[in-house]
């Protein structure tokens, strides 16, 4: 019940930049938590094949804690820089990406990986901010796609029903 409440009501884009910091942090952190929990479960079951409770907790926390911290850092730094500067722009997201890249470096301890991650995150954040400022959606979800048939409209049966077609076919 509480999870459904957070998932439905707390969104990053509900308020403009520089307002409602808690809602923005929760709105972005929930995606990081769910995504990193999925990767951690995949890692603990298929890759690491952990045996025992504490080994599984260690494997899950290796993914969940840093990714969730990166999401919270991005949201809080973007809010803070927007509040300090007094205007909304690309610089807020670029500085938030740099702070998130610092957490990535502390987590992975690999300079080239964290550099590439930071540059990629800056690019994605800039595209997202461009879409917000110009009313453009970089990943549009067409409502017609979500309302398509759930079954294939063709009949691939090997033997036809001797009684003929049904009214629902």
Short mmCIF file of N, CA and C in Angstrom, two decimals:
data_model
loop_
_atom_site.label_atom_id
_atom_site.label_comp_id
_atom_site.label_asym_id
_atom_site.label_seq_id
_atom_site.Cartn_x
_atom_site.Cartn_y
_atom_site.Cartn_z
N UNK A 1 0.82 -1.19 0.00
CA UNK A 1 0.00 0.00 0.00
C UNK A 1 0.86 1.26 0.00
N UNK A 2 1.87 1.29 0.86
CA UNK A 2 2.75 2.45 0.90
C UNK A 2 3.59 2.53 -0.37
N UNK A 3 4.02 1.37 -0.87
CA UNK A 3 4.77 1.34 -2.12
C UNK A 3 3.96 1.86 -3.29
N UNK A 4 2.69 1.49 -3.35
CA UNK A 4 1.81 1.98 -4.41
C UNK A 4 1.63 3.49 -4.30
N UNK A 5 1.50 3.99 -3.07
CA UNK A 5 1.36 5.42 -2.86
C UNK A 5 2.58 6.18 -3.38
N UNK A 6 3.78 5.69 -3.02
CA UNK A 6 4.99 6.35 -3.49
C UNK A 6 5.13 6.26 -5.00
N UNK A 7 4.79 5.10 -5.57
CA UNK A 7 4.97 4.90 -7.00
C UNK A 7 4.03 5.78 -7.82
N UNK A 8 2.80 5.97 -7.35
CA UNK A 8 1.81 6.72 -8.12
C UNK A 8 1.90 8.23 -7.92
N UNK A 9 2.26 8.67 -6.71
CA UNK A 9 2.13 10.09 -6.39
C UNK A 9 3.44 10.86 -6.39
N UNK A 10 4.56 10.22 -6.14
CA UNK A 10 5.82 10.94 -6.01
C UNK A 10 6.58 10.83 -7.32
N UNK A 11 6.62 11.92 -8.08
CA UNK A 11 7.31 11.92 -9.37
C UNK A 11 8.30 13.08 -9.41
N UNK A 12 9.37 12.88 -10.15
CA UNK A 12 10.40 13.91 -10.25
C UNK A 12 9.88 15.14 -10.97
N UNK A 13 9.06 14.94 -11.98
CA UNK A 13 8.62 16.06 -12.82
C UNK A 13 7.30 16.69 -12.39
N UNK A 14 6.80 16.36 -11.20
CA UNK A 14 5.54 16.96 -10.75
C UNK A 14 5.67 18.46 -10.51
N UNK A 15 6.79 18.88 -9.97
CA UNK A 15 6.99 20.29 -9.64
C UNK A 15 8.13 20.84 -10.49
N UNK A 16 8.14 22.15 -10.73
CA UNK A 16 9.26 22.73 -11.47
C UNK A 16 10.56 22.63 -10.68
N UNK A 17 11.67 22.82 -11.38
CA UNK A 17 12.98 22.74 -10.72
C UNK A 17 13.08 23.83 -9.66
N UNK A 18 13.66 23.47 -8.52
CA UNK A 18 13.82 24.41 -7.43
C UNK A 18 12.67 24.39 -6.44
N UNK A 19 11.71 23.49 -6.60
CA UNK A 19 10.59 23.38 -5.68
C UNK A 19 10.39 21.91 -5.31
N UNK A 20 9.84 21.68 -4.13
CA UNK A 20 9.54 20.34 -3.60
C UNK A 20 10.74 19.40 -3.68
N UNK A 21 11.78 19.66 -2.90
CA UNK A 21 12.98 18.82 -3.01
C UNK A 21 12.74 17.38 -2.56
N UNK A 22 11.94 17.19 -1.52
CA UNK A 22 11.72 15.82 -1.04
C UNK A 22 10.99 14.99 -2.08
N UNK A 23 10.02 15.60 -2.75
CA UNK A 23 9.29 14.87 -3.79
C UNK A 23 10.21 14.51 -4.95
N UNK A 24 11.13 15.40 -5.30
CA UNK A 24 12.05 15.13 -6.39
C UNK A 24 13.04 14.03 -6.00
N UNK A 25 13.53 14.06 -4.77
CA UNK A 25 14.48 13.03 -4.34
C UNK A 25 13.81 11.67 -4.29
N UNK A 26 12.63 11.59 -3.70
CA UNK A 26 11.91 10.31 -3.65
C UNK A 26 11.51 9.87 -5.05
N UNK A 27 11.09 10.81 -5.89
CA UNK A 27 10.66 10.47 -7.23
C UNK A 27 11.76 9.88 -8.08
N UNK A 28 12.99 10.32 -7.91
CA UNK A 28 14.10 9.77 -8.68
C UNK A 28 14.72 8.56 -8.01
N UNK A 29 14.73 8.55 -6.68
CA UNK A 29 15.36 7.45 -5.95
C UNK A 29 14.59 6.15 -6.10
N UNK A 30 13.28 6.23 -6.26
CA UNK A 30 12.50 4.99 -6.37
C UNK A 30 12.87 4.22 -7.63
N UNK A 31 13.17 4.93 -8.72
CA UNK A 31 13.58 4.24 -9.94
C UNK A 31 14.96 3.60 -9.76
N UNK A 32 15.86 4.31 -9.10
CA UNK A 32 17.18 3.74 -8.84
C UNK A 32 17.11 2.54 -7.92
N UNK A 33 16.23 2.60 -6.92
CA UNK A 33 16.10 1.48 -5.99
C UNK A 33 15.55 0.24 -6.69
N UNK A 34 14.49 0.41 -7.45
CA UNK A 34 13.87 -0.73 -8.12
C UNK A 34 14.80 -1.31 -9.18
N UNK A 35 15.43 -0.45 -9.96
CA UNK A 35 16.33 -0.94 -11.00
C UNK A 35 17.55 -1.64 -10.43
N UNK A 36 18.15 -1.05 -9.41
CA UNK A 36 19.34 -1.68 -8.82
C UNK A 36 18.98 -2.93 -8.03
N UNK A 37 17.78 -2.98 -7.46
CA UNK A 37 17.36 -4.22 -6.79
C UNK A 37 17.20 -5.34 -7.82
N UNK A 38 16.67 -5.01 -8.99
CA UNK A 38 16.56 -6.02 -10.05
C UNK A 38 17.92 -6.51 -10.51
N UNK A 39 18.87 -5.59 -10.69
CA UNK A 39 20.22 -5.99 -11.09
C UNK A 39 20.89 -6.79 -9.98
N UNK A 40 20.68 -6.39 -8.73
CA UNK A 40 21.26 -7.13 -7.61
C UNK A 40 20.70 -8.53 -7.48
N UNK A 41 19.40 -8.68 -7.69
CA UNK A 41 18.80 -10.02 -7.64
C UNK A 41 19.33 -10.87 -8.79
N UNK A 42 19.44 -10.29 -9.96
CA UNK A 42 20.01 -11.00 -11.11
C UNK A 42 21.44 -11.43 -10.81
N UNK A 43 22.22 -10.52 -10.21
CA UNK A 43 23.61 -10.83 -9.89
C UNK A 43 23.70 -11.92 -8.84
N UNK A 44 22.89 -11.84 -7.80
CA UNK A 44 23.00 -12.82 -6.72
C UNK A 44 22.50 -14.20 -7.12
N UNK A 45 21.54 -14.27 -8.04
CA UNK A 45 21.01 -15.57 -8.44
C UNK A 45 21.81 -16.19 -9.58
N UNK A 46 22.06 -15.42 -10.63
CA UNK A 46 22.65 -16.01 -11.83
C UNK A 46 24.16 -15.84 -11.93
N UNK A 47 24.69 -14.71 -11.54
CA UNK A 47 26.12 -14.48 -11.73
C UNK A 47 26.94 -14.94 -10.53
N UNK A 48 26.68 -14.37 -9.37
CA UNK A 48 27.48 -14.70 -8.19
C UNK A 48 27.06 -16.00 -7.54
N UNK A 49 25.81 -16.37 -7.68
CA UNK A 49 25.24 -17.58 -7.08
C UNK A 49 25.60 -17.66 -5.59
N UNK A 50 25.15 -16.65 -4.86
CA UNK A 50 25.48 -16.54 -3.45
C UNK A 50 24.80 -17.64 -2.66
N UNK A 51 25.50 -18.10 -1.62
CA UNK A 51 24.96 -19.11 -0.72
C UNK A 51 24.93 -18.50 0.68
N UNK A 52 23.76 -18.43 1.27
CA UNK A 52 23.63 -17.86 2.59
C UNK A 52 23.00 -16.49 2.57
N UNK A 53 22.45 -16.13 3.71
CA UNK A 53 21.71 -14.88 3.83
C UNK A 53 22.62 -13.66 3.69
N UNK A 54 23.73 -13.64 4.45
CA UNK A 54 24.57 -12.45 4.48
C UNK A 54 25.32 -12.24 3.17
N UNK A 55 25.66 -13.32 2.49
CA UNK A 55 26.29 -13.15 1.18
C UNK A 55 25.31 -12.54 0.18
N UNK A 56 24.05 -12.95 0.27
CA UNK A 56 23.03 -12.37 -0.62
C UNK A 56 22.79 -10.90 -0.29
N UNK A 57 22.73 -10.58 1.00
CA UNK A 57 22.56 -9.18 1.41
C UNK A 57 23.74 -8.34 0.93
N UNK A 58 24.94 -8.89 1.03
CA UNK A 58 26.13 -8.17 0.57
C UNK A 58 26.08 -7.93 -0.93
N UNK A 59 25.65 -8.93 -1.69
CA UNK A 59 25.57 -8.79 -3.14
C UNK A 59 24.50 -7.77 -3.53
N UNK A 60 23.35 -7.82 -2.86
CA UNK A 60 22.29 -6.85 -3.15
C UNK A 60 22.70 -5.43 -2.76
N UNK A 61 23.34 -5.29 -1.61
CA UNK A 61 23.72 -3.96 -1.16
C UNK A 61 24.83 -3.37 -2.02
N UNK A 62 25.63 -4.22 -2.67
CA UNK A 62 26.65 -3.72 -3.59
C UNK A 62 26.02 -2.92 -4.72
N UNK A 63 24.83 -3.31 -5.15
CA UNK A 63 24.16 -2.60 -6.23
C UNK A 63 23.17 -1.55 -5.73
N UNK A 64 22.39 -1.88 -4.71
CA UNK A 64 21.28 -1.01 -4.31
C UNK A 64 21.77 0.29 -3.67
N UNK A 65 22.69 0.21 -2.76
CA UNK A 65 23.10 1.40 -2.01
C UNK A 65 23.76 2.46 -2.91
N UNK A 66 24.75 2.11 -3.73
CA UNK A 66 25.37 3.17 -4.55
C UNK A 66 24.45 3.76 -5.61
N UNK A 67 23.66 2.93 -6.27
CA UNK A 67 22.78 3.44 -7.33
C UNK A 67 21.70 4.33 -6.72
N UNK A 68 21.15 3.93 -5.59
CA UNK A 68 20.15 4.76 -4.92
C UNK A 68 20.78 6.07 -4.45
N UNK A 69 22.00 6.00 -3.95
CA UNK A 69 22.70 7.23 -3.53
C UNK A 69 22.99 8.13 -4.72
N UNK A 70 23.31 7.55 -5.87
CA UNK A 70 23.54 8.38 -7.06
C UNK A 70 22.27 9.09 -7.49
N UNK A 71 21.14 8.41 -7.42
CA UNK A 71 19.87 9.05 -7.80
C UNK A 71 19.52 10.18 -6.83
N UNK A 72 19.69 9.92 -5.54
CA UNK A 72 19.39 10.96 -4.55
C UNK A 72 20.34 12.14 -4.70
N UNK A 73 21.60 11.87 -5.01
CA UNK A 73 22.57 12.95 -5.21
C UNK A 73 22.23 13.79 -6.42
N UNK A 74 21.85 13.14 -7.51
CA UNK A 74 21.48 13.88 -8.72
C UNK A 74 20.32 14.82 -8.43
N UNK A 75 19.28 14.30 -7.78
CA UNK A 75 18.10 15.13 -7.51
C UNK A 75 18.42 16.27 -6.56
N UNK A 76 19.19 15.99 -5.51
CA UNK A 76 19.47 17.05 -4.53
C UNK A 76 20.43 18.10 -5.08
N UNK A 77 21.42 17.70 -5.87
CA UNK A 77 22.34 18.69 -6.44
C UNK A 77 21.63 19.53 -7.50
N UNK A 78 20.78 18.92 -8.31
CA UNK A 78 20.02 19.69 -9.30
C UNK A 78 19.11 20.70 -8.61
N UNK A 79 18.47 20.28 -7.51
CA UNK A 79 17.61 21.20 -6.76
C UNK A 79 18.43 22.34 -6.16
N UNK A 80 19.55 22.00 -5.53
CA UNK A 80 20.36 23.00 -4.84
C UNK A 80 20.94 24.02 -5.82
N UNK A 81 21.48 23.56 -6.94
CA UNK A 81 22.05 24.51 -7.89
C UNK A 81 20.98 25.40 -8.53
N UNK A 82 19.80 24.84 -8.75
CA UNK A 82 18.72 25.67 -9.27
C UNK A 82 18.29 26.71 -8.25
N UNK A 83 18.25 26.31 -6.98
CA UNK A 83 17.85 27.24 -5.92
C UNK A 83 18.90 28.33 -5.72
N UNK A 84 20.18 27.96 -5.77
CA UNK A 84 21.24 28.95 -5.57
C UNK A 84 21.32 29.92 -6.75
N UNK A 85 21.28 29.40 -7.96
CA UNK A 85 21.38 30.26 -9.15
C UNK A 85 20.13 31.09 -9.37
N UNK A 86 18.99 30.57 -8.95
CA UNK A 86 17.74 31.30 -9.13
C UNK A 86 17.12 31.12 -10.50
N UNK A 87 17.70 30.28 -11.33
CA UNK A 87 17.10 30.03 -12.64
C UNK A 87 17.34 28.57 -13.03
N UNK A 88 16.48 28.11 -13.90
CA UNK A 88 16.52 26.72 -14.34
C UNK A 88 17.27 26.65 -15.66
N UNK A 89 18.24 25.77 -15.75
CA UNK A 89 19.01 25.66 -16.99
C UNK A 89 19.79 24.36 -17.04
N UNK A 90 20.62 24.28 -18.06
CA UNK A 90 21.41 23.07 -18.29
C UNK A 90 22.49 22.88 -17.24
N UNK A 91 23.00 23.97 -16.68
CA UNK A 91 24.11 23.89 -15.74
C UNK A 91 23.74 23.09 -14.50
N UNK A 92 22.51 23.16 -14.06
CA UNK A 92 22.08 22.41 -12.89
C UNK A 92 22.22 20.91 -13.13
N UNK A 93 21.80 20.46 -14.29
CA UNK A 93 21.88 19.02 -14.60
C UNK A 93 23.32 18.59 -14.86
N UNK A 94 24.13 19.48 -15.42
CA UNK A 94 25.54 19.12 -15.65
C UNK A 94 26.28 18.98 -14.33
N UNK A 95 26.05 19.90 -13.39
CA UNK A 95 26.69 19.78 -12.08
C UNK A 95 26.17 18.57 -11.30
N UNK A 96 24.89 18.27 -11.44
CA UNK A 96 24.34 17.08 -10.80
C UNK A 96 24.96 15.82 -11.39
N UNK A 97 25.20 15.82 -12.69
CA UNK A 97 25.85 14.67 -13.33
C UNK A 97 27.28 14.50 -12.84
N UNK A 98 27.99 15.61 -12.66
CA UNK A 98 29.36 15.53 -12.14
C UNK A 98 29.39 14.98 -10.72
N UNK A 99 28.46 15.41 -9.88
CA UNK A 99 28.40 14.88 -8.51
C UNK A 99 28.06 13.40 -8.51
N UNK A 100 27.16 12.99 -9.39
CA UNK A 100 26.80 11.58 -9.49
C UNK A 100 27.98 10.77 -10.00
N UNK A 101 28.75 11.32 -10.93
CA UNK A 101 29.94 10.63 -11.41
C UNK A 101 30.98 10.44 -10.32
N UNK A 102 31.05 11.38 -9.37
CA UNK A 102 31.96 11.21 -8.24
C UNK A 102 31.56 10.03 -7.37
N UNK A 103 30.28 9.82 -7.17
CA UNK A 103 29.83 8.66 -6.41
C UNK A 103 30.12 7.38 -7.19
N UNK A 104 29.95 7.44 -8.50
CA UNK A 104 30.25 6.27 -9.33
C UNK A 104 31.73 5.91 -9.22
N UNK A 105 32.61 6.91 -9.17
CA UNK A 105 34.04 6.63 -9.03
C UNK A 105 34.35 6.01 -7.67
N UNK A 106 33.74 6.53 -6.61
CA UNK A 106 33.97 5.95 -5.28
C UNK A 106 33.45 4.52 -5.20
N UNK A 107 32.41 4.22 -5.95
CA UNK A 107 31.82 2.88 -5.93
C UNK A 107 32.65 1.90 -6.75
N UNK A 108 32.98 2.24 -7.99
CA UNK A 108 33.65 1.30 -8.88
C UNK A 108 35.18 1.38 -8.79
N UNK A 109 35.72 2.52 -8.40
CA UNK A 109 37.16 2.74 -8.31
C UNK A 109 37.86 2.48 -9.65
N UNK A 110 37.18 2.88 -10.72
CA UNK A 110 37.74 2.75 -12.06
C UNK A 110 37.55 4.09 -12.76
N UNK A 111 38.65 4.76 -13.02
CA UNK A 111 38.59 6.09 -13.62
C UNK A 111 37.95 6.14 -14.99
N UNK A 112 38.39 5.30 -15.94
CA UNK A 112 37.78 5.38 -17.27
C UNK A 112 36.28 5.07 -17.27
N UNK A 113 35.87 4.09 -16.48
CA UNK A 113 34.44 3.76 -16.44
C UNK A 113 33.64 4.93 -15.87
N UNK A 114 34.10 5.50 -14.76
CA UNK A 114 33.34 6.59 -14.16
C UNK A 114 33.36 7.84 -15.04
N UNK A 115 34.45 8.06 -15.77
CA UNK A 115 34.50 9.19 -16.71
C UNK A 115 33.48 9.00 -17.82
N UNK A 116 33.45 7.82 -18.42
CA UNK A 116 32.49 7.57 -19.49
C UNK A 116 31.05 7.61 -18.97
N UNK A 117 30.84 7.09 -17.77
CA UNK A 117 29.51 7.15 -17.17
C UNK A 117 29.07 8.59 -16.96
N UNK A 118 29.99 9.43 -16.46
CA UNK A 118 29.65 10.82 -16.20
C UNK A 118 29.34 11.58 -17.49
N UNK A 119 30.13 11.35 -18.53
CA UNK A 119 29.88 12.02 -19.81
C UNK A 119 28.56 11.56 -20.40
N UNK A 120 28.28 10.26 -20.33
CA UNK A 120 27.00 9.74 -20.84
C UNK A 120 25.83 10.31 -20.05
N UNK A 121 25.98 10.38 -18.72
CA UNK A 121 24.92 10.94 -17.89
C UNK A 121 24.71 12.43 -18.18
N UNK A 122 25.79 13.15 -18.41
CA UNK A 122 25.65 14.57 -18.77
C UNK A 122 24.91 14.72 -20.10
N UNK A 123 25.20 13.86 -21.05
CA UNK A 123 24.50 13.92 -22.33
C UNK A 123 23.02 13.61 -22.19
N UNK A 124 22.71 12.55 -21.45
CA UNK A 124 21.29 12.19 -21.25
C UNK A 124 20.55 13.26 -20.46
N UNK A 125 21.21 13.82 -19.44
CA UNK A 125 20.57 14.87 -18.64
C UNK A 125 20.34 16.13 -19.46
N UNK A 126 21.28 16.45 -20.34
CA UNK A 126 21.12 17.63 -21.19
C UNK A 126 19.98 17.43 -22.18
N UNK A 127 19.87 16.24 -22.74
CA UNK A 127 18.75 15.94 -23.65
C UNK A 127 17.43 16.04 -22.90
N UNK A 128 17.39 15.52 -21.67
CA UNK A 128 16.15 15.58 -20.88
C UNK A 128 15.80 17.03 -20.56
N UNK A 129 16.80 17.83 -20.19
CA UNK A 129 16.54 19.24 -19.88
C UNK A 129 16.11 20.01 -21.13
N UNK A 130 16.70 19.69 -22.28
CA UNK A 130 16.28 20.31 -23.53
C UNK A 130 14.82 19.98 -23.82
N UNK A 131 14.43 18.74 -23.57
CA UNK A 131 13.04 18.35 -23.77
C UNK A 131 12.10 19.07 -22.82
N UNK A 132 12.54 19.26 -21.57
CA UNK A 132 11.70 19.98 -20.61
C UNK A 132 11.54 21.46 -20.98
N UNK A 133 12.60 22.08 -21.43
CA UNK A 133 12.55 23.50 -21.74
C UNK A 133 11.81 23.80 -23.04
N UNK A 134 11.78 22.86 -23.97
CA UNK A 134 11.18 23.09 -25.29
C UNK A 134 9.93 22.26 -25.54
N UNK A 135 9.35 21.67 -24.51
CA UNK A 135 8.15 20.83 -24.63
C UNK A 135 8.33 19.74 -25.68
N UNK A 136 9.44 19.03 -25.58
CA UNK A 136 9.75 17.94 -26.50
C UNK A 136 10.01 16.70 -25.67
N UNK A 137 9.47 15.58 -26.10
CA UNK A 137 9.64 14.32 -25.39
C UNK A 137 10.62 13.45 -26.16
N UNK A 138 11.81 13.18 -25.58
CA UNK A 138 12.79 12.39 -26.33
C UNK A 138 12.38 10.93 -26.51
N UNK A 139 11.59 10.40 -25.61
CA UNK A 139 11.11 9.02 -25.71
C UNK A 139 9.59 9.01 -25.65
N UNK A 140 8.93 9.34 -26.73
CA UNK A 140 7.46 9.38 -26.67
C UNK A 140 6.87 7.98 -26.62
N UNK A 141 5.88 7.84 -25.78
CA UNK A 141 5.14 6.58 -25.70
C UNK A 141 3.80 6.80 -26.38
N UNK A 142 3.66 6.24 -27.54
CA UNK A 142 2.44 6.40 -28.31
C UNK A 142 1.31 5.64 -27.63
N UNK A 143 0.18 6.27 -27.32
CA UNK A 143 -0.89 5.54 -26.64
C UNK A 143 -1.47 4.42 -27.49
N UNK A 144 -1.37 4.53 -28.82
CA UNK A 144 -1.89 3.47 -29.66
C UNK A 144 -1.09 2.18 -29.50
N UNK A 145 0.18 2.30 -29.20
CA UNK A 145 1.00 1.11 -29.04
C UNK A 145 0.55 0.33 -27.81
N UNK A 146 0.18 1.03 -26.76
CA UNK A 146 -0.23 0.35 -25.53
C UNK A 146 -1.63 -0.22 -25.61
N UNK A 147 -2.38 0.11 -26.66
CA UNK A 147 -3.75 -0.38 -26.80
C UNK A 147 -3.87 -1.41 -27.92
N UNK A 148 -2.77 -2.02 -28.32
CA UNK A 148 -2.80 -3.00 -29.40
C UNK A 148 -3.40 -4.31 -28.91
N UNK A 149 -3.64 -5.20 -29.85
CA UNK A 149 -4.19 -6.50 -29.51
C UNK A 149 -3.20 -7.29 -28.67
N UNK A 150 -3.75 -8.05 -27.74
CA UNK A 150 -2.89 -8.91 -26.94
C UNK A 150 -2.74 -10.28 -27.56
N UNK A 151 -3.52 -10.58 -28.59
CA UNK A 151 -3.38 -11.86 -29.28
C UNK A 151 -3.11 -11.59 -30.76
N UNK A 152 -2.55 -12.57 -31.41
CA UNK A 152 -2.23 -12.44 -32.82
C UNK A 152 -3.51 -12.60 -33.63
N UNK A 153 -3.79 -11.72 -34.58
CA UNK A 153 -5.06 -11.79 -35.31
C UNK A 153 -5.09 -12.87 -36.39
N UNK A 154 -4.06 -13.69 -36.51
CA UNK A 154 -4.02 -14.73 -37.53
C UNK A 154 -4.23 -16.09 -36.90
N UNK A 155 -4.80 -17.00 -37.66
CA UNK A 155 -5.06 -18.35 -37.18
C UNK A 155 -3.93 -19.26 -37.65
N UNK A 156 -3.13 -19.75 -36.70
CA UNK A 156 -2.01 -20.61 -37.04
C UNK A 156 -2.25 -22.06 -36.61
N UNK A 157 -3.48 -22.47 -36.40
CA UNK A 157 -3.74 -23.84 -35.97
C UNK A 157 -3.46 -24.81 -37.11
N UNK A 158 -2.97 -25.99 -36.74
CA UNK A 158 -2.66 -26.99 -37.75
C UNK A 158 -3.91 -27.70 -38.24
N UNK A 159 -4.83 -27.99 -37.34
CA UNK A 159 -6.09 -28.63 -37.74
C UNK A 159 -7.22 -27.68 -37.39
N UNK A 160 -8.08 -27.44 -38.33
CA UNK A 160 -9.20 -26.51 -38.11
C UNK A 160 -10.29 -27.20 -37.30
N UNK A 161 -11.02 -26.40 -36.55
CA UNK A 161 -12.13 -26.92 -35.76
C UNK A 161 -13.26 -27.34 -36.70
N UNK A 162 -13.74 -28.60 -36.58
CA UNK A 162 -14.79 -29.05 -37.50
C UNK A 162 -16.11 -28.32 -37.28
N UNK A 163 -16.29 -27.68 -36.12
CA UNK A 163 -17.54 -26.98 -35.85
C UNK A 163 -17.57 -25.59 -36.47
N UNK A 164 -16.45 -25.15 -37.04
CA UNK A 164 -16.41 -23.82 -37.65
C UNK A 164 -15.88 -22.76 -36.70
N UNK A 165 -15.95 -21.54 -37.16
CA UNK A 165 -15.45 -20.43 -36.36
C UNK A 165 -16.41 -20.10 -35.23
N UNK A 166 -15.87 -19.66 -34.13
CA UNK A 166 -16.67 -19.24 -32.99
C UNK A 166 -17.07 -17.78 -33.17
N UNK A 167 -18.11 -17.33 -32.46
CA UNK A 167 -18.53 -15.93 -32.61
C UNK A 167 -17.46 -14.93 -32.16
N UNK A 168 -16.59 -15.32 -31.24
CA UNK A 168 -15.59 -14.39 -30.73
C UNK A 168 -14.34 -14.36 -31.60
N UNK A 169 -14.26 -15.20 -32.62
CA UNK A 169 -13.06 -15.24 -33.46
C UNK A 169 -13.19 -14.28 -34.62
#
